[in-house]
């Protein structure tokens, strides 16, 4: 169960990143080129926030079942001194939750706005900020809390 969740969490990260990059590029192009807001823009924003929601759910489940998190909470004070442990217990979880909130606030504001250029600008700013937070909080293989780029383990 744990390894399945961890593998899904690792894979869905790529859906989040690809969707995030696509919506950001389309938003910038729409904003700077003063383009129409299309149904595709709306659908892709939904794909991004839905992938993020799925990842949030997987992350919360991992937080409950992960042996790493259990070990951290067994001696929280000591774990805060270990970069790789503090990262997953605090920084990763917190920054990702903030990214999810920023993306949802952005989508809600876009839907309340009528003018196409303003919609694109809001998409670029909110989805762009969410994307930056996500990229910063991913445990890349070169980061102190290094994790693989792909994981496919189910038991
Ligand atoms: C929403 C965007 C998120 C992305 C893109 C993301 C990405 C990742 C990645 C790539 C890993 C490493 C997976 C591996 O070892 O193969 C990971 C690990 C982890 N994530 Fe996330 N995550 C997100 C949100 C969250 C949230 C919101 C939480 C908790 C509230 C969370 C909790 C964890 C935990 C606990 C681990 C380590 C589990 C372990 O090693 O036992 N994640 N995450």
Short mmCIF file of C-alpha atoms and ligand atoms in Angstrom, two decimals:
data_model
loop_
_atom_site.label_atom_id
_atom_site.label_comp_id
_atom_site.label_asym_id
_atom_site.label_seq_id
_atom_site.Cartn_x
_atom_site.Cartn_y
_atom_site.Cartn_z
CA UNK A 1 0.00 0.00 0.00
CA UNK A 2 2.75 2.46 1.04
CA UNK A 3 4.96 1.77 -2.01
CA UNK A 4 1.96 1.94 -4.34
CA UNK A 5 1.03 5.38 -2.92
CA UNK A 6 4.64 6.55 -3.14
CA UNK A 7 4.93 5.39 -6.77
CA UNK A 8 1.63 7.08 -7.70
CA UNK A 9 2.78 10.26 -5.92
CA UNK A 10 6.03 10.11 -7.91
CA UNK A 11 4.25 9.60 -11.27
CA UNK A 12 1.43 12.16 -10.76
CA UNK A 13 4.18 14.74 -10.11
CA UNK A 14 4.92 14.61 -13.88
CA UNK A 15 1.24 15.19 -14.75
CA UNK A 16 1.24 18.22 -12.42
CA UNK A 17 4.48 19.59 -13.88
CA UNK A 18 3.52 19.09 -17.54
CA UNK A 19 0.03 20.55 -17.03
CA UNK A 20 1.54 23.46 -15.05
CA UNK A 21 4.09 24.31 -17.75
CA UNK A 22 1.43 24.11 -20.51
CA UNK A 23 -1.10 26.36 -18.70
CA UNK A 24 1.64 28.85 -17.83
CA UNK A 25 2.92 29.10 -21.43
CA UNK A 26 -0.62 29.42 -22.83
CA UNK A 27 -1.42 32.09 -20.22
CA UNK A 28 1.69 34.13 -21.04
CA UNK A 29 0.97 33.83 -24.78
CA UNK A 30 -2.65 34.87 -24.24
CA UNK A 31 -1.77 37.77 -21.94
CA UNK A 32 1.06 39.25 -24.02
CA UNK A 33 -0.62 38.51 -27.37
CA UNK A 34 -4.03 39.76 -26.13
CA UNK A 35 -5.72 36.54 -27.30
CA UNK A 36 -9.24 35.25 -26.71
CA UNK A 37 -9.89 33.08 -23.66
CA UNK A 38 -10.90 29.71 -25.10
CA UNK A 39 -12.62 26.61 -23.80
CA UNK A 40 -9.22 24.86 -24.07
CA UNK A 41 -7.68 27.41 -21.67
CA UNK A 42 -10.47 26.67 -19.22
CA UNK A 43 -10.18 22.87 -19.57
CA UNK A 44 -6.39 22.89 -19.17
CA UNK A 45 -6.69 25.00 -16.00
CA UNK A 46 -9.07 22.36 -14.70
CA UNK A 47 -6.61 19.57 -15.62
CA UNK A 48 -3.86 21.38 -13.67
CA UNK A 49 -5.93 21.95 -10.51
CA UNK A 50 -7.39 18.41 -10.67
CA UNK A 51 -3.91 16.85 -10.98
CA UNK A 52 -2.85 19.00 -8.02
CA UNK A 53 -5.86 17.85 -5.97
CA UNK A 54 -5.02 14.21 -6.74
CA UNK A 55 -1.42 14.81 -5.70
CA UNK A 56 -2.56 16.57 -2.51
CA UNK A 57 -4.75 13.59 -1.62
CA UNK A 58 -1.90 11.12 -2.29
CA UNK A 59 0.45 13.32 -0.25
CA UNK A 60 -1.94 13.47 2.71
CA UNK A 61 -2.37 9.67 2.60
CA UNK A 62 1.42 9.27 2.47
CA UNK A 63 1.74 11.57 5.46
CA UNK A 64 -0.41 9.13 7.42
CA UNK A 65 1.10 5.81 6.24
CA UNK A 66 4.74 6.69 5.53
CA UNK A 67 7.28 4.95 7.81
CA UNK A 68 9.52 7.98 7.27
CA UNK A 69 6.93 10.39 8.70
CA UNK A 70 6.19 7.96 11.56
CA UNK A 71 9.91 7.83 12.42
CA UNK A 72 10.11 11.65 12.26
CA UNK A 73 7.20 12.11 14.67
CA UNK A 74 8.72 9.52 17.05
CA UNK A 75 11.44 12.12 17.77
CA UNK A 76 10.32 15.33 16.12
CA UNK A 77 12.97 17.53 17.79
CA UNK A 78 15.87 15.43 16.53
CA UNK A 79 14.30 15.07 13.07
CA UNK A 80 14.16 18.86 12.68
CA UNK A 81 17.95 18.85 12.69
CA UNK A 82 18.11 16.40 9.78
CA UNK A 83 17.60 18.18 6.44
CA UNK A 84 16.02 15.25 4.59
CA UNK A 85 13.56 14.59 7.41
CA UNK A 86 12.57 18.20 8.10
CA UNK A 87 12.04 18.65 4.36
CA UNK A 88 9.33 15.97 4.10
CA UNK A 89 7.70 16.67 7.48
CA UNK A 90 7.44 20.45 7.00
CA UNK A 91 8.81 22.21 3.94
CA UNK A 92 7.56 19.84 1.25
CA UNK A 93 4.09 19.42 2.72
CA UNK A 94 3.61 23.11 3.56
CA UNK A 95 4.87 24.56 0.25
CA UNK A 96 2.80 22.06 -1.74
CA UNK A 97 -0.39 22.87 0.21
CA UNK A 98 0.25 26.59 -0.43
CA UNK A 99 0.78 25.84 -4.15
CA UNK A 100 -2.57 24.00 -4.31
CA UNK A 101 -4.34 26.93 -2.60
CA UNK A 102 -2.69 29.49 -4.95
CA UNK A 103 -3.73 27.48 -8.04
CA UNK A 104 -7.34 27.19 -6.79
CA UNK A 105 -7.57 30.89 -5.89
CA UNK A 106 -6.27 31.64 -9.40
CA UNK A 107 -8.83 29.42 -11.08
CA UNK A 108 -11.68 30.91 -9.01
CA UNK A 109 -10.59 34.47 -9.92
CA UNK A 110 -10.25 33.57 -13.61
CA UNK A 111 -13.79 32.21 -13.61
CA UNK A 112 -15.15 35.39 -12.00
CA UNK A 113 -13.42 37.64 -14.58
CA UNK A 114 -15.00 38.55 -17.92
CA UNK A 115 -12.14 40.12 -19.86
CA UNK A 116 -9.89 37.69 -21.77
CA UNK A 117 -6.56 39.50 -21.25
CA UNK A 118 -7.19 39.83 -17.52
CA UNK A 119 -8.05 36.12 -17.36
CA UNK A 120 -4.77 35.24 -19.10
CA UNK A 121 -2.84 37.57 -16.77
CA UNK A 122 -4.37 35.99 -13.69
CA UNK A 123 -3.64 32.52 -15.06
CA UNK A 124 -0.01 33.48 -15.73
CA UNK A 125 0.47 34.99 -12.25
CA UNK A 126 -1.38 32.44 -10.11
CA UNK A 127 -0.52 29.27 -12.04
CA UNK A 128 3.05 30.56 -12.52
CA UNK A 129 3.46 31.15 -8.77
CA UNK A 130 2.00 27.71 -7.99
CA UNK A 131 4.41 26.15 -10.50
CA UNK A 132 7.44 27.89 -8.95
CA UNK A 133 6.47 26.66 -5.46
CA UNK A 134 5.99 23.11 -6.79
CA UNK A 135 9.35 23.08 -8.60
CA UNK A 136 11.08 24.39 -5.45
CA UNK A 137 9.42 21.80 -3.18
CA UNK A 138 10.02 18.69 -5.30
CA UNK A 139 12.76 16.41 -3.88
CA UNK A 140 14.86 16.40 -7.07
CA UNK A 141 17.71 13.84 -7.29
CA UNK A 142 20.29 16.64 -6.89
CA UNK A 143 18.58 18.17 -3.80
CA UNK A 144 19.57 17.34 -0.18
CA UNK A 145 16.34 15.30 0.23
CA UNK A 146 17.08 13.46 -3.04
CA UNK A 147 14.48 11.14 -4.56
CA UNK A 148 14.40 9.37 -7.96
CA UNK A 149 12.83 11.02 -11.02
CA UNK A 150 10.70 7.90 -11.58
CA UNK A 151 9.53 5.25 -9.16
CA UNK A 152 7.52 2.17 -10.00
CA UNK A 153 7.32 -0.09 -6.97
CA UNK A 154 4.16 -1.74 -5.74
CA UNK A 155 5.50 -4.07 -3.08
C1 LIG B 1 0.90 18.85 -4.67
C2 LIG B 1 2.09 18.65 -5.18
C3 LIG B 1 3.09 17.62 -4.72
C4 LIG B 1 4.09 17.13 -5.49
C5 LIG B 1 4.40 17.53 -6.94
C6 LIG B 1 4.81 16.16 -4.69
C7 LIG B 1 5.91 15.43 -5.12
C8 LIG B 1 6.57 14.47 -4.38
C9 LIG B 1 7.66 13.65 -4.87
C10 LIG B 1 8.23 13.71 -6.29
C11 LIG B 1 8.04 12.84 -3.86
C12 LIG B 1 9.14 11.76 -3.89
C13 LIG B 1 8.49 10.44 -4.28
C14 LIG B 1 9.50 9.31 -4.31
O1 LIG B 1 10.19 9.09 -3.32
O2 LIG B 1 9.59 8.64 -5.36
C15 LIG B 1 7.23 13.15 -2.71
C16 LIG B 1 7.33 12.56 -1.47
C17 LIG B 1 6.50 12.81 -0.41
N1 LIG B 1 5.43 13.69 -0.38
FE1 LIG B 1 4.84 14.89 -1.90
N2 LIG B 1 4.23 16.09 -3.43
C18 LIG B 1 3.18 16.97 -3.40
C19 LIG B 1 2.36 17.22 -2.33
C20 LIG B 1 2.47 16.64 -1.09
C21 LIG B 1 1.67 16.97 0.06
C22 LIG B 1 0.59 18.05 0.08
C23 LIG B 1 2.08 16.16 1.08
C24 LIG B 1 1.61 16.06 2.51
C25 LIG B 1 0.69 16.79 3.08
C26 LIG B 1 3.14 15.33 0.58
C27 LIG B 1 3.81 14.39 1.31
C28 LIG B 1 4.87 13.65 0.87
C29 LIG B 1 5.62 12.72 1.70
C30 LIG B 1 5.32 12.40 3.17
C31 LIG B 1 6.63 12.17 0.90
C32 LIG B 1 7.71 11.17 1.31
C33 LIG B 1 7.08 9.83 1.66
C34 LIG B 1 8.12 8.82 2.07
O3 LIG B 1 9.27 8.85 1.62
O4 LIG B 1 7.75 7.95 2.85
N3 LIG B 1 3.34 15.65 -0.74
N4 LIG B 1 6.33 14.14 -3.05
#
